[in-house]
């Protein structure tokens, strides 16, 4: 068979006509529109809250909304209204545009207006907020005023937030970051622990948005003590018009040293955010609040007047418990008033959440005195308050128990200034030990290292199991109150900390806009066959959601990830077996979860996918050092495996969360990947298995068309459509790599090519070859190519990809007849059935449509005959009682989920 020509095997017109006819035949369940179909005029979009509680006590919210091609110009303005027609102030801006320049995604921010359950978003002029947020810069200070509070932010020094005032009252000041470093780590009770205290030092502060509804200020720096600065941070502060609160998104990137086998290094003992809170009221009018289980709350005063031997009166006691200013002590029972000085002041409180299963609260009068137990529980909310009748600060740390060890400290509440610390890593826990977990077990050569794959499925290499460059992001909320809030307000603030309110566009809008390749449709249970698949999809999500809690997949560095494979003999996931432990996005569970959300609009799926995106984009990827831009293959520790590759750092996994929420931190991660093609000079991903001599050459880098290119082109595509600083370069690389892949003798089947970093092009090979891997298309390639084919009119590329789709699941004889040799022994046919489905719709080939369902039902992966039930397990079989489905593995789950969702969308009316 001769190489693929650059002309399509079918003429473009014939292919388009066939696809149109086939799409029409599929009916309304088909997500892929018939080519040439005219878009209807833009319609208003009704957005609603993910959860039922609305905005609650949050300062505001921001969402992304997609639009069909040509619906709106890029600079379109929007208005927002409640169902009764009341206009709500909204700030809008473009997130992405289609290649024709029209708006693809828009972002919309609202403040704490009296909100409704739903809102209608319409093209038009926005209402102005009654109290707009303003940003001014004077000397070394940036001042942000919401109309209710004013925050002065630092441009240098250690204070990120110099002060927060409400009216003329200062509520908090000197908001800074704190870090405790332990230089040695010891096992047992031997040795001497030494601590160093570091504080934030600002390198740069810049305003990213300045209103009128939403203002965003970014502050970057490091933690410093003496002459040493380390642990870079990036903090964003969010302010909304009319809000009494603000939000902080806090990111650290680990750049310390911890070497396996050595007891000295950079061990983090405490990591936190600290504010000073002025205390103006008498001690009996100073209040402490610490959130417990659910909306539970410890509600105490620095100087309590309840429970005393002498009674100040029921009204006084009730007022203190409720946080109201007490009447003049001269009006109390004087047996209490005259002895108030004998009632101790409790100035220090600590809430510690050292595991997912328990927190403790204790208090003391002041430093140097003993602690008194004040209670405890299971899972604290991460919320607290300190202040008095004349004002105070509420504060909260999201995912408090999920990302343990965490803590809340209040110190000196009996003095003129209390100090509040929200500990992202509690100093009461063991120090953060990130050392590689073993010595290599004699794996000194590449051959010996590869043998590890044959026993523990781990790819080991000395020096590669390093945490240097991984990152973690946390979210915090702060409220500046003019008095101690009541129980109802405290409950709302607690809820906002636990689950920040999120507005969302409905699935119908996401489907009709044909974003993310148009490969999903709303759930459909109209036939028994469809209903069974929907049941199976629900089963798989529910199982993983429940496994997170049963198996305690929690912790500062772990929360958001899931395990790779199960060990039925132990009734346990293989958390300690090499490459079978943490999943690290292997075979795209991220994509499965996001597509599951896009089609359903389910809040529980969104929150699960959100946590995974926060984790996999930060912890599983390097952000500093020579491997910046690369991710790490699945392993016992998230950074343990020596395979550092594009497929894990893949921007495709971040795009969903960014476009749905306009989250700036996620945007940073995607932008950072634009130049990650340079990483192929630093590290050859195939260095251990190459048989031919190879030295990385800037103008001839060996890059695969599957897992490598899909990771690169997703970053370029995102930068292009976002209009980022490197959009022109990114667009050129999208188009040049598409063109030169299509020009290869065997197109995608060629497998790889020599890439020129300077030109952004692949060299066109002189001879055809077959280089197909079962992994090439399972890290988002199909979803990405569906987007590219929809966005870019390049028939040669489309035909090259459709040919790959046609022949992966073909017989070896069919492959050999087309390419001169077959593709070898492949697997993952069920997951690849979605390639058949995509090609079937694009070409009108009914044989491919039949094969898509045949491979989905009858090849490897999950079968209809699978149990599709869980079994209850408990002691002494498992550590804690729960359920298991020992036939479930994450590779199969991700591929089944994606194939089911895409096949239903594309071929739902062609099911056998």
Short mmCIF file of N, CA, C and O in Angstrom, two decimals, residues 10 74 294-295 341 407 489 753 863 868:
data_model
loop_
_atom_site.label_atom_id
_atom_site.label_comp_id
_atom_site.label_asym_id
_atom_site.label_seq_id
_atom_site.Cartn_x
_atom_site.Cartn_y
_atom_site.Cartn_z
N UNK A 10 -11.50 10.53 0.53
CA UNK A 10 -12.80 10.96 0.01
C UNK A 10 -12.68 12.44 -0.26
O UNK A 10 -11.98 13.16 0.45
N UNK A 74 -16.44 39.15 20.28
CA UNK A 74 -15.56 38.92 21.43
C UNK A 74 -15.79 39.94 22.54
O UNK A 74 -15.67 39.63 23.73
N UNK A 294 -20.21 19.51 61.00
CA UNK A 294 -21.38 20.14 60.40
C UNK A 294 -21.36 21.64 60.64
O UNK A 294 -20.41 22.32 60.33
N UNK A 295 -22.45 22.15 61.21
CA UNK A 295 -22.50 23.56 61.59
C UNK A 295 -22.23 23.74 63.08
O UNK A 295 -22.52 24.80 63.65
N UNK A 341 -12.69 40.50 88.22
CA UNK A 341 -11.24 40.42 88.08
C UNK A 341 -10.70 39.06 88.51
O UNK A 341 -9.56 38.71 88.19
N UNK A 407 -4.98 23.28 60.98
CA UNK A 407 -5.26 23.80 62.31
C UNK A 407 -5.68 25.25 62.28
O UNK A 407 -5.47 25.96 61.29
N UNK A 489 -25.72 33.76 60.83
CA UNK A 489 -24.65 34.24 59.96
C UNK A 489 -23.44 33.31 60.04
O UNK A 489 -22.82 33.00 59.02
N UNK A 753 7.63 11.84 15.07
CA UNK A 753 8.37 12.58 14.07
C UNK A 753 9.47 13.39 14.73
O UNK A 753 9.54 13.49 15.96
N UNK A 863 -17.89 -5.34 31.03
CA UNK A 863 -18.92 -6.02 30.25
C UNK A 863 -20.29 -5.81 30.87
O UNK A 863 -20.43 -5.51 32.05
N UNK A 868 -21.66 -5.21 38.47
CA UNK A 868 -22.26 -3.88 38.61
C UNK A 868 -22.93 -3.71 39.97
O UNK A 868 -23.96 -3.05 40.12
#
